[in-house]
Tab-separated table of C-alpha atoms and ligand atoms in Angstrom:
chain	number	residue	atom	x	y	z
A	1	MET	CA	183.836	69.209	-12.003
A	2	PRO	CA	184.927	66.627	-14.572
A	3	SER	CA	184.577	67.892	-18.120
A	4	ALA	CA	182.327	64.963	-19.162
A	5	ILE	CA	179.806	66.069	-16.535
A	6	GLN	CA	180.139	69.700	-17.615
A	7	GLY	CA	179.456	68.604	-21.169
A	8	GLN	CA	176.406	66.701	-20.013
A	9	ILE	CA	175.111	69.763	-18.149
A	10	VAL	CA	175.556	71.977	-21.215
A	11	LEU	CA	173.732	69.374	-23.288
A	12	ASN	CA	170.896	69.236	-20.776
A	13	PHE	CA	170.657	73.028	-20.699
A	14	ASN	CA	170.499	73.234	-24.488
A	15	LEU	CA	167.807	70.608	-24.562
A	16	PHE	CA	165.787	72.487	-22.001
A	17	ILE	CA	166.151	75.847	-23.677
A	18	PHE	CA	164.698	74.191	-26.774
A	19	LEU	CA	161.891	72.584	-24.757
A	20	ASP	CA	161.203	75.900	-23.084
A	21	LEU	CA	160.776	77.727	-26.365
A	22	TRP	CA	158.574	74.933	-27.639
A	23	LEU	CA	156.407	75.088	-24.511
A	24	ASP	CA	156.140	78.897	-24.687
A	25	TYR	CA	154.908	78.608	-28.250
A	26	PHE	CA	152.417	75.764	-27.884
A	27	CYS	CA	151.311	76.172	-24.254
A	28	PRO	CA	150.826	79.844	-23.440
A	29	MET	CA	151.613	80.807	-19.868
A	30	ILE	CA	148.831	80.787	-17.308
A	31	SER	CA	148.365	84.184	-15.664
A	32	VAL	CA	146.929	84.701	-12.214
A	33	PHE	CA	145.726	88.215	-11.358
A	34	LEU	CA	145.517	89.022	-7.656
A	35	LYS	CA	142.542	90.851	-6.218
A	36	LYS	CA	143.219	94.540	-5.713
A	37	THR	CA	142.658	94.292	-1.947
A	38	VAL	CA	145.072	91.430	-1.186
A	39	GLY	CA	147.990	92.073	-3.470
A	40	SER	CA	150.490	93.547	-1.028
A	41	ARG	CA	151.423	90.494	1.106
A	42	VAL	CA	152.498	88.564	-1.970
A	43	ALA	CA	154.005	91.644	-3.622
A	44	LEU	CA	156.112	92.222	-0.487
A	45	GLY	CA	157.728	88.797	-0.652
A	46	HIS	CA	155.416	86.076	0.680
A	47	PRO	CA	155.638	83.096	-1.704
A	48	TRP	CA	152.090	81.774	-1.277
A	49	VAL	CA	148.991	82.846	-3.185
A	50	PHE	CA	145.791	81.484	-1.677
A	51	GLY	CA	142.759	80.659	-3.823
A	52	ASN	CA	140.672	83.423	-2.279
A	53	GLU	CA	143.287	86.036	-3.197
A	54	ILE	CA	142.904	85.441	-6.916
A	55	GLY	CA	140.693	87.873	-8.822
A	56	ARG	CA	140.843	86.211	-12.213
A	57	MET	CA	142.915	83.809	-14.289
A	58	GLU	CA	143.965	83.550	-17.901
A	59	GLY	CA	144.597	80.075	-19.271
A	60	GLU	CA	143.521	76.771	-17.827
A	61	ALA	CA	145.423	75.068	-15.045
A	62	GLN	CA	145.197	71.311	-14.428
A	63	GLY	CA	147.770	71.427	-11.641
A	64	GLY	CA	151.549	71.470	-11.641
A	65	GLU	CA	152.040	74.023	-14.435
A	66	ILE	CA	154.060	77.219	-14.211
A	67	ALA	CA	151.958	80.368	-13.862
A	68	GLU	CA	152.710	84.068	-13.771
A	69	VAL	CA	151.393	86.006	-10.813
A	70	LYS	CA	150.368	89.557	-11.577
A	71	SER	CA	148.833	92.451	-9.694
A	72	HIS	CA	145.189	93.274	-10.399
A	73	ASP	CA	146.369	95.743	-13.048
A	74	GLY	CA	148.715	93.294	-14.753
A	75	LYS	CA	152.144	94.110	-13.221
A	76	PHE	CA	154.467	91.115	-13.020
A	77	ILE	CA	154.962	89.907	-9.421
A	78	GLY	CA	156.485	86.479	-9.857
A	79	ARG	CA	156.416	83.100	-11.498
A	80	GLY	CA	155.555	79.897	-9.691
A	81	TYR	CA	153.723	76.629	-9.874
A	82	ILE	CA	149.978	76.338	-9.703
A	83	ASN	CA	147.602	73.740	-8.310
A	84	PRO	CA	143.882	74.594	-8.334
A	85	LYS	CA	143.256	71.617	-5.996
A	86	SER	CA	145.391	73.140	-3.247
A	87	GLN	CA	144.360	75.964	-0.902
A	88	ILE	CA	147.770	77.432	-1.689
A	89	THR	CA	147.006	77.862	-5.354
A	90	VAL	CA	150.365	79.288	-6.447
A	91	ARG	CA	153.785	79.091	-4.808
A	92	ILE	CA	156.192	81.619	-6.230
A	93	LEU	CA	159.578	80.349	-7.403
A	94	THR	CA	161.074	83.518	-8.827
A	95	ARG	CA	160.409	87.226	-8.826
A	96	ASP	CA	162.798	87.811	-11.689
A	97	LYS	CA	160.807	88.304	-14.890
A	98	ASN	CA	163.762	87.058	-16.939
A	99	GLU	CA	164.320	83.850	-14.995
A	100	PRO	CA	162.597	80.892	-16.690
A	101	ILE	CA	161.500	77.903	-14.635
A	102	ASN	CA	163.257	74.925	-16.194
A	103	GLU	CA	165.702	72.191	-15.237
A	104	GLY	CA	168.524	74.738	-15.077
A	105	PHE	CA	166.530	76.761	-12.539
A	106	PHE	CA	166.362	73.806	-10.130
A	107	PHE	CA	170.015	72.977	-10.667
A	108	SER	CA	171.128	76.497	-9.833
A	109	ARG	CA	168.808	76.887	-6.812
A	110	ILE	CA	170.070	73.604	-5.329
A	111	LEU	CA	173.648	74.648	-6.027
A	112	GLN	CA	172.984	77.987	-4.299
A	113	ALA	CA	171.557	76.153	-1.283
A	114	TRP	CA	174.716	74.015	-1.156
A	115	GLU	CA	177.010	77.045	-1.472
A	116	TYR	CA	175.137	78.643	1.426
A	117	ARG	CA	175.536	75.523	3.610
A	118	LYS	CA	179.244	75.445	2.814
A	119	LYS	CA	179.588	79.128	3.701
A	120	ILE	CA	177.975	78.692	7.129
A	121	GLY	CA	179.799	75.411	7.813
A	122	TYR	CA	177.087	72.754	7.487
A	123	THR	CA	178.294	70.234	4.961
A	124	ARG	CA	178.509	66.639	6.109
A	125	ASN	CA	175.022	66.111	7.494
A	126	CYS	CA	172.663	68.975	6.907
A	127	ARG	CA	169.330	70.093	5.592
A	128	LEU	CA	170.420	71.008	2.104
A	129	VAL	CA	167.098	72.522	1.049
A	130	PHE	CA	164.548	73.903	3.492
A	131	GLY	CA	161.607	74.683	1.228
A	132	GLU	CA	160.459	78.292	1.162
A	133	ALA	CA	163.539	79.412	3.117
A	134	ASP	CA	165.687	78.258	0.176
A	135	PHE	CA	163.244	79.717	-2.356
A	136	LEU	CA	162.176	76.202	-3.384
A	137	PRO	CA	158.692	75.969	-1.856
A	138	ALA	CA	157.589	72.549	-0.597
A	139	LEU	CA	160.952	70.896	-1.284
A	140	ILE	CA	162.937	69.313	1.540
A	141	ILE	CA	166.311	67.686	0.965
A	142	ASP	CA	168.326	66.262	3.853
A	143	LYS	CA	171.930	65.275	3.287
A	144	PHE	CA	173.311	62.428	5.350
A	145	ASP	CA	176.913	62.377	4.267
A	146	ARG	CA	176.742	60.682	0.836
A	147	TYR	CA	172.991	59.912	1.014
A	148	PHE	CA	170.065	62.208	0.301
A	149	VAL	CA	166.433	62.125	1.381
A	150	ILE	CA	163.886	64.128	-0.593
A	151	GLN	CA	160.346	65.289	0.106
A	152	THR	CA	158.292	66.969	-2.631
A	153	LEU	CA	155.261	68.173	-0.741
A	154	ALA	CA	153.366	70.053	-3.458
A	155	LEU	CA	152.267	68.908	-6.909
A	156	GLY	CA	154.176	71.692	-8.644
A	157	MET	CA	157.398	70.506	-7.009
A	158	GLU	CA	156.644	66.823	-7.629
A	159	VAL	CA	156.630	67.564	-11.373
A	160	TRP	CA	160.284	68.591	-11.121
A	161	LYS	CA	161.401	65.594	-9.058
A	162	PRO	CA	163.401	64.037	-11.924
A	163	ALA	CA	165.176	67.378	-12.488
A	164	ILE	CA	165.926	67.632	-8.756
A	165	VAL	CA	167.358	64.105	-8.694
A	166	ARG	CA	169.527	64.876	-11.718
A	167	ALA	CA	170.792	68.051	-10.044
A	168	LEU	CA	171.789	66.068	-6.937
A	169	GLU	CA	173.517	63.480	-9.100
A	170	GLU	CA	175.448	66.157	-10.960
A	171	ILE	CA	176.468	68.195	-7.932
A	172	PHE	CA	177.200	65.411	-5.434
A	173	GLN	CA	177.522	62.031	-7.227
A	174	PRO	CA	175.681	60.601	-4.194
A	175	SER	CA	175.780	57.007	-2.956
A	176	GLY	CA	171.990	56.972	-2.799
A	177	ILE	CA	168.805	59.049	-2.961
A	178	TYR	CA	165.605	58.122	-1.147
A	179	GLU	CA	162.149	59.672	-1.339
A	180	ARG	CA	160.160	60.069	1.899
A	181	ASN	CA	156.926	61.291	0.462
A	182	ASP	CA	154.907	59.159	2.868
A	183	VAL	CA	153.374	62.255	4.446
A	184	PRO	CA	149.659	63.139	4.660
A	185	VAL	CA	150.199	66.773	3.604
A	186	ARG	CA	150.622	65.517	0.014
A	187	GLU	CA	146.964	64.516	-0.022
A	188	LEU	CA	145.965	68.193	0.323
A	189	GLU	CA	147.637	68.597	-3.064
A	190	GLY	CA	145.735	65.680	-4.611
A	191	MET	CA	148.808	63.398	-4.489
A	192	THR	CA	149.290	59.986	-2.965
A	193	GLN	CA	151.802	59.088	-0.274
A	194	ILE	CA	154.843	57.237	-1.526
A	195	LYS	CA	158.362	56.287	-0.482
A	196	GLY	CA	161.244	54.491	-2.162
A	197	PHE	CA	164.554	54.735	-3.965
A	198	LEU	CA	165.213	57.499	-6.472
A	199	SER	CA	168.626	56.021	-7.252
A	200	ALA	CA	169.848	52.463	-7.546
A	201	PRO	CA	168.686	50.624	-4.387
A	202	PHE	CA	171.016	50.730	-1.387
A	203	ASP	CA	170.931	49.751	2.289
A	204	PRO	CA	168.785	52.551	3.771
A	205	LEU	CA	170.291	52.052	7.242
A	206	VAL	CA	173.115	54.598	7.059
A	207	LEU	CA	175.672	55.651	9.628
A	208	ILE	CA	176.253	59.311	10.456
A	209	GLU	CA	178.526	61.118	12.868
A	210	GLU	CA	177.482	64.074	14.988
A	211	ASN	CA	179.564	65.807	17.640
A	212	GLY	CA	181.882	62.796	17.815
A	213	LEU	CA	179.030	60.294	18.269
A	214	ARG	CA	177.786	57.770	15.746
A	215	PHE	CA	174.137	57.216	14.897
A	216	GLU	CA	172.392	54.737	12.684
A	217	VAL	CA	169.742	56.488	10.607
A	218	ASP	CA	166.953	54.529	8.973
A	219	LEU	CA	166.196	56.564	5.866
A	220	ALA	CA	163.350	54.264	4.800
A	221	ASN	CA	161.498	53.652	8.066
A	222	GLY	CA	162.687	56.311	10.499
A	223	GLN	CA	160.480	59.276	11.381
A	224	LYS	CA	160.295	62.164	8.903
A	225	THR	CA	163.508	61.906	6.839
A	226	GLY	CA	165.058	59.538	9.393
A	227	TYR	CA	166.881	61.932	11.704
A	228	PHE	CA	166.265	65.315	13.335
A	229	LEU	CA	169.149	67.409	12.030
A	230	ASP	CA	167.544	70.606	13.342
A	231	GLN	CA	168.671	69.900	16.940
A	232	GLN	CA	172.309	69.156	16.018
A	233	ASP	CA	173.700	72.338	17.615
A	234	ASN	CA	171.345	72.273	20.577
A	235	ARG	CA	172.484	68.780	21.570
A	236	ARG	CA	175.959	70.182	22.235
A	237	TRP	CA	174.513	72.288	25.052
A	238	LEU	CA	174.373	69.164	27.170
A	239	ALA	CA	178.157	69.402	27.534
A	240	HIS	CA	177.573	72.214	30.058
A	241	ILE	CA	175.014	70.498	32.257
A	242	ALA	CA	175.240	66.714	31.922
A	243	GLY	CA	178.478	65.990	33.807
A	244	GLY	CA	177.787	63.609	36.728
A	245	ALA	CA	174.010	64.012	36.257
A	246	ASP	CA	171.118	61.583	36.442
A	247	VAL	CA	169.262	62.382	33.243
A	248	LEU	CA	165.710	61.656	32.078
A	249	GLY	CA	164.889	62.208	28.406
A	250	ALA	CA	161.275	61.981	27.260
A	251	PHE	CA	160.354	61.664	23.560
A	252	CYS	CA	163.879	60.413	22.902
A	253	TYR	CA	163.364	58.878	19.409
A	254	THR	CA	166.708	57.204	18.542
A	255	GLY	CA	168.411	58.541	21.668
A	256	THR	CA	170.340	61.454	20.209
A	257	PHE	CA	170.043	63.815	23.184
A	258	GLU	CA	170.439	60.947	25.629
A	259	LEU	CA	173.655	59.695	24.021
A	260	HIS	CA	175.026	63.227	24.023
A	261	ALA	CA	174.283	63.461	27.753
A	262	ALA	CA	176.130	60.186	28.348
A	263	HIS	CA	178.980	61.286	26.084
A	264	TYR	CA	179.345	64.493	28.110
A	265	GLY	CA	179.668	62.573	31.353
A	266	ALA	CA	176.185	61.864	32.742
A	267	ARG	CA	176.076	59.278	35.530
A	268	SER	CA	172.868	57.645	34.315
A	269	VAL	CA	170.513	58.321	31.403
A	270	LEU	CA	167.001	57.008	30.879
A	271	GLY	CA	165.298	57.698	27.538
A	272	LEU	CA	161.569	57.215	26.907
A	273	ASP	CA	159.689	56.898	23.655
A	274	ILE	CA	156.334	55.428	22.707
A	275	SER	CA	157.790	53.802	19.585
A	276	GLU	CA	159.283	50.320	20.074
A	277	ASN	CA	161.284	50.804	16.849
A	278	ALA	CA	162.761	54.073	18.071
A	279	VAL	CA	163.746	52.479	21.380
A	280	ALA	CA	165.356	49.506	19.600
A	281	GLN	CA	167.305	51.935	17.429
A	282	ALA	CA	168.290	54.010	20.484
A	283	ASN	CA	169.667	50.855	22.137
A	284	ARG	CA	171.634	50.013	18.992
A	285	ASN	CA	173.007	53.565	18.933
A	286	ALA	CA	174.044	53.247	22.590
A	287	ARG	CA	175.982	50.057	21.780
A	288	LEU	CA	177.501	51.671	18.707
A	289	ASN	CA	179.064	54.304	20.959
A	290	GLY	CA	179.948	51.993	23.861
A	291	LEU	CA	177.508	53.867	26.101
A	292	GLU	CA	175.073	51.029	26.853
A	293	SER	CA	176.128	50.809	30.491
A	294	VAL	CA	175.080	54.453	31.066
A	295	CYS	CA	172.036	54.750	28.745
A	296	ARG	CA	168.794	52.824	29.068
A	297	PHE	CA	165.721	53.228	26.898
A	298	GLU	CA	162.111	52.233	27.577
A	299	ALA	CA	159.101	52.086	25.265
A	300	VAL	CA	156.365	53.849	27.251
A	301	ASN	CA	153.838	56.640	26.920
A	302	ALA	CA	155.758	59.623	28.304
A	303	PHE	CA	152.604	61.519	29.267
A	304	ASP	CA	151.524	58.720	31.627
A	305	VAL	CA	154.963	58.029	32.985
A	306	LEU	CA	155.902	61.660	33.659
A	307	LYS	CA	152.672	62.088	35.606
A	308	GLN	CA	153.144	58.906	37.613
A	309	TRP	CA	156.810	59.410	38.368
A	310	SER	CA	156.352	63.010	39.494
A	311	ARG	CA	153.663	61.722	41.904
A	312	ASP	CA	156.065	59.018	43.064
A	313	GLY	CA	158.647	61.705	43.858
A	314	ARG	CA	161.368	60.525	41.470
A	315	GLN	CA	164.132	63.116	41.062
A	316	TYR	CA	166.667	63.852	38.309
A	317	ASP	CA	169.409	66.400	37.709
A	318	VAL	CA	168.405	66.980	34.086
A	319	VAL	CA	165.016	66.438	32.431
A	320	MET	CA	164.774	66.713	28.636
A	321	LEU	CA	161.496	67.035	26.716
A	322	ASP	CA	161.342	66.975	22.926
A	323	PRO	CA	157.795	66.019	21.944
A	324	PRO	CA	156.473	65.830	18.366
A	325	ALA	CA	154.512	68.775	16.969
A	326	PHE	CA	151.267	68.957	18.929
A	327	THR	CA	149.194	70.542	16.167
A	328	LYS	CA	149.213	71.700	12.579
A	329	SER	CA	145.950	73.647	12.817
A	330	ARG	CA	145.387	77.083	14.324
A	331	GLU	CA	142.189	75.973	16.062
A	332	GLN	CA	144.131	73.387	18.039
A	333	VAL	CA	146.827	75.788	19.316
A	334	PRO	CA	145.196	76.264	22.773
A	335	LYS	CA	145.140	72.465	23.187
A	336	ALA	CA	148.786	72.247	22.117
A	337	LEU	CA	149.721	74.917	24.671
A	338	ALA	CA	147.883	72.966	27.370
A	339	GLY	CA	149.944	69.920	26.352
A	340	TYR	CA	153.223	71.851	26.605
A	341	LYS	CA	152.209	73.255	29.976
A	342	GLU	CA	151.294	69.825	31.317
A	343	ILE	CA	154.521	68.046	30.334
A	344	ASN	CA	156.674	70.948	31.473
A	345	ILE	CA	154.987	71.037	34.903
A	346	ARG	CA	155.717	67.314	35.186
A	347	GLY	CA	159.280	67.822	33.984
A	348	MET	CA	159.915	70.580	36.534
A	349	LYS	CA	158.502	68.485	39.360
A	350	LEU	CA	160.849	65.648	38.445
A	351	LEU	CA	163.892	67.879	38.940
A	352	LYS	CA	166.045	68.220	42.020
A	353	LYS	CA	166.423	71.808	43.236
A	354	GLY	CA	168.932	73.449	40.907
A	355	GLY	CA	168.405	70.837	38.190
A	356	PHE	CA	168.075	71.706	34.517
A	357	LEU	CA	165.014	71.539	32.306
A	358	VAL	CA	165.830	71.110	28.610
A	359	THR	CA	162.602	71.661	26.737
A	360	SER	CA	161.755	71.927	23.042
A	361	SER	CA	158.793	72.640	20.801
A	362	CYS	CA	158.655	72.099	17.058
A	363	THR	CA	155.044	73.254	16.584
A	364	ASN	CA	155.429	76.082	14.075
A	365	LEU	CA	152.101	77.646	15.065
A	366	VAL	CA	153.441	78.205	18.582
A	367	SER	CA	155.671	81.290	18.448
A	368	PRO	CA	158.811	81.569	20.586
A	369	GLU	CA	157.062	84.162	22.783
A	370	LEU	CA	154.018	81.965	23.271
A	371	PHE	CA	156.193	78.987	24.117
A	372	LEU	CA	158.113	80.947	26.765
A	373	GLN	CA	154.859	82.278	28.240
A	374	THR	CA	153.618	78.696	28.510
A	375	ILE	CA	156.809	77.574	30.241
A	376	ASP	CA	156.468	80.523	32.656
A	377	GLN	CA	152.897	79.481	33.434
A	378	ALA	CA	154.056	75.922	34.001
A	379	ALA	CA	156.696	77.203	36.457
A	380	ARG	CA	154.051	79.205	38.355
A	381	ASP	CA	151.783	76.152	38.605
A	382	ALA	CA	154.692	73.945	39.673
A	383	LYS	CA	155.746	76.625	42.188
A	384	LYS	CA	159.235	76.839	40.707
A	385	ARG	CA	161.494	79.663	39.581
A	386	LEU	CA	163.384	79.454	36.337
A	387	ARG	CA	166.788	80.873	35.527
A	388	GLN	CA	167.217	80.890	31.762
A	389	VAL	CA	170.429	79.293	30.557
A	390	THR	CA	169.760	79.568	26.835
A	391	PHE	CA	166.911	79.979	24.362
A	392	GLN	CA	167.645	78.870	20.834
A	393	SER	CA	166.084	77.727	17.614
A	394	GLN	CA	166.876	75.287	14.829
A	395	SER	CA	170.411	74.988	13.423
A	396	PRO	CA	171.179	77.486	10.617
A	397	ASP	CA	171.052	74.828	7.900
A	398	HIS	CA	167.280	75.266	8.423
A	399	PRO	CA	167.296	78.989	7.603
A	400	ILE	CA	164.647	81.252	9.074
A	401	LEU	CA	163.279	83.517	6.373
A	402	ARG	CA	162.252	86.685	8.184
A	403	GLY	CA	158.610	87.460	7.547
A	404	LEU	CA	157.749	83.848	6.833
A	405	GLU	CA	156.913	82.794	10.347
A	406	ASN	CA	156.479	79.065	9.716
A	407	THR	CA	160.182	78.798	8.814
A	408	HIS	CA	160.934	79.707	12.473
A	409	TYR	CA	159.519	76.607	14.075
A	410	LEU	CA	161.916	75.134	16.640
A	411	LYS	CA	162.140	76.416	20.188
A	412	PHE	CA	164.853	75.055	22.482
A	413	PHE	CA	165.016	76.292	26.052
A	414	ILE	CA	167.264	75.355	28.956
A	415	ALA	CA	166.580	76.695	32.439
A	416	GLU	CA	167.826	76.011	35.904
A	417	VAL	CA	164.809	75.143	38.013
A	418	CYS	CA	164.866	76.395	41.604
B	501	SAH	N1	164.622	64.118	20.512
B	501	SAH	C1	164.562	63.414	19.251
B	501	SAH	C2	163.336	63.741	18.436
B	501	SAH	C3	162.032	63.464	19.088
B	501	SAH	S1	160.701	63.397	17.963
B	501	SAH	C4	165.797	63.725	18.427
B	501	SAH	O1	166.364	64.821	18.605
B	501	SAH	O2	166.180	62.900	17.614
B	501	SAH	C5	159.380	63.046	19.001
B	501	SAH	C6	159.332	61.613	19.519
B	501	SAH	O3	158.227	61.546	20.421
B	501	SAH	C7	159.085	60.556	18.473
B	501	SAH	O4	160.122	59.631	18.498
B	501	SAH	C8	157.769	59.877	18.900
B	501	SAH	O5	157.791	58.451	18.730
B	501	SAH	C9	157.715	60.224	20.359
B	501	SAH	N2	156.383	60.228	20.974
B	501	SAH	C10	155.211	60.663	20.461
B	501	SAH	N3	154.235	60.531	21.382
B	501	SAH	C11	154.806	60.006	22.493
B	501	SAH	C12	154.319	59.654	23.775
B	501	SAH	N4	153.042	59.812	24.106
B	501	SAH	N5	155.199	59.147	24.669
B	501	SAH	C13	156.500	58.982	24.350
B	501	SAH	N6	157.000	59.302	23.150
B	501	SAH	C14	156.173	59.806	22.235
């Protein structure tokens, strides 16, 4: 690290130590005491404290401040940010009594997340920070080579956005930082939706490379943060099954799976997505890789088309399904499962005997077991047998924190269908 930057960091730290002391003196810490009956989940490591778990509070919280979480009898459990407007009233940032929450805290947590990515070999394009699983609740940072996309999904994290941006600048000297906070979940925290540059403006259409293929990623207008990095390892599986195949990919977005299939030798590939923008981008990506003679994309409703084409008796060697999350609420899980069953029945019926079904689910409320049960039911209804090829999850740059089930959200299953 150049010494000028080091000097700057030391200066920043000194400034914040001073600010910290000042804040401690003039704004006494808010304390949240858990009810006696509900203390153990949080005490055992879960970072969320729900409103109905709080017995009493000391100090007044407007939202966004740092609070100490204590057991009913006053033992220190952790320190986190508080928002009385949110159902998740406190999200714990540290369980170390001696660790203050200040700009240095965010710098070192982001640095730790980066060190971890480097250790496991995810550096060029990766999810740099995956919220709770990186001990930075409600913060998402995706790294697309020299560009970064940030989401601050809770008020207490939003407050630290400038510190987070400065940490990225210091660690990476990025070419650009973009904020994709245009997500409804922010409204549950009393915040508005917003997107835009957090650095000097730049062309938000950036080029990335994955598995030897090139993709244009629209950081400003693409879905979520622009690109689904979580499937980056799973896409490589197509190398084993796509050679010489006629491939159908439903819910293709910008054609990532489809272009991998073509790259690994598919004879023909048809990708479907309801979004005209996604299809236009998929076509541009096909041209970018010289695969436009193999890959075609159509803007259609996949639910309708899968139904119709299976009735028409169309047949493929590989069918890929990667729909969006079907629900975010527990009450809607049965409906989501019915949706998965329906599209997977259609997918299986569209396969030649011995063809491969490549099917995903990113609904975090649907557990891996429940997803597999649903696929099994679909096979029974479609009168097919499945031979499992592989069952995987998200790539490890989206760490799964054991015990925090919503960090284990992606299911990726390949089966031979006979
Ligand atoms: N496979 C992609 C990600 C897919 S995200 C990748 O790895 O990059 C889910 C996609 O489903 C989105 O692009 C969304 O536009 C599309 N989608 C949602 N509803 C749809 C529908 N009814 N028919 C077709 N596509 C749909």
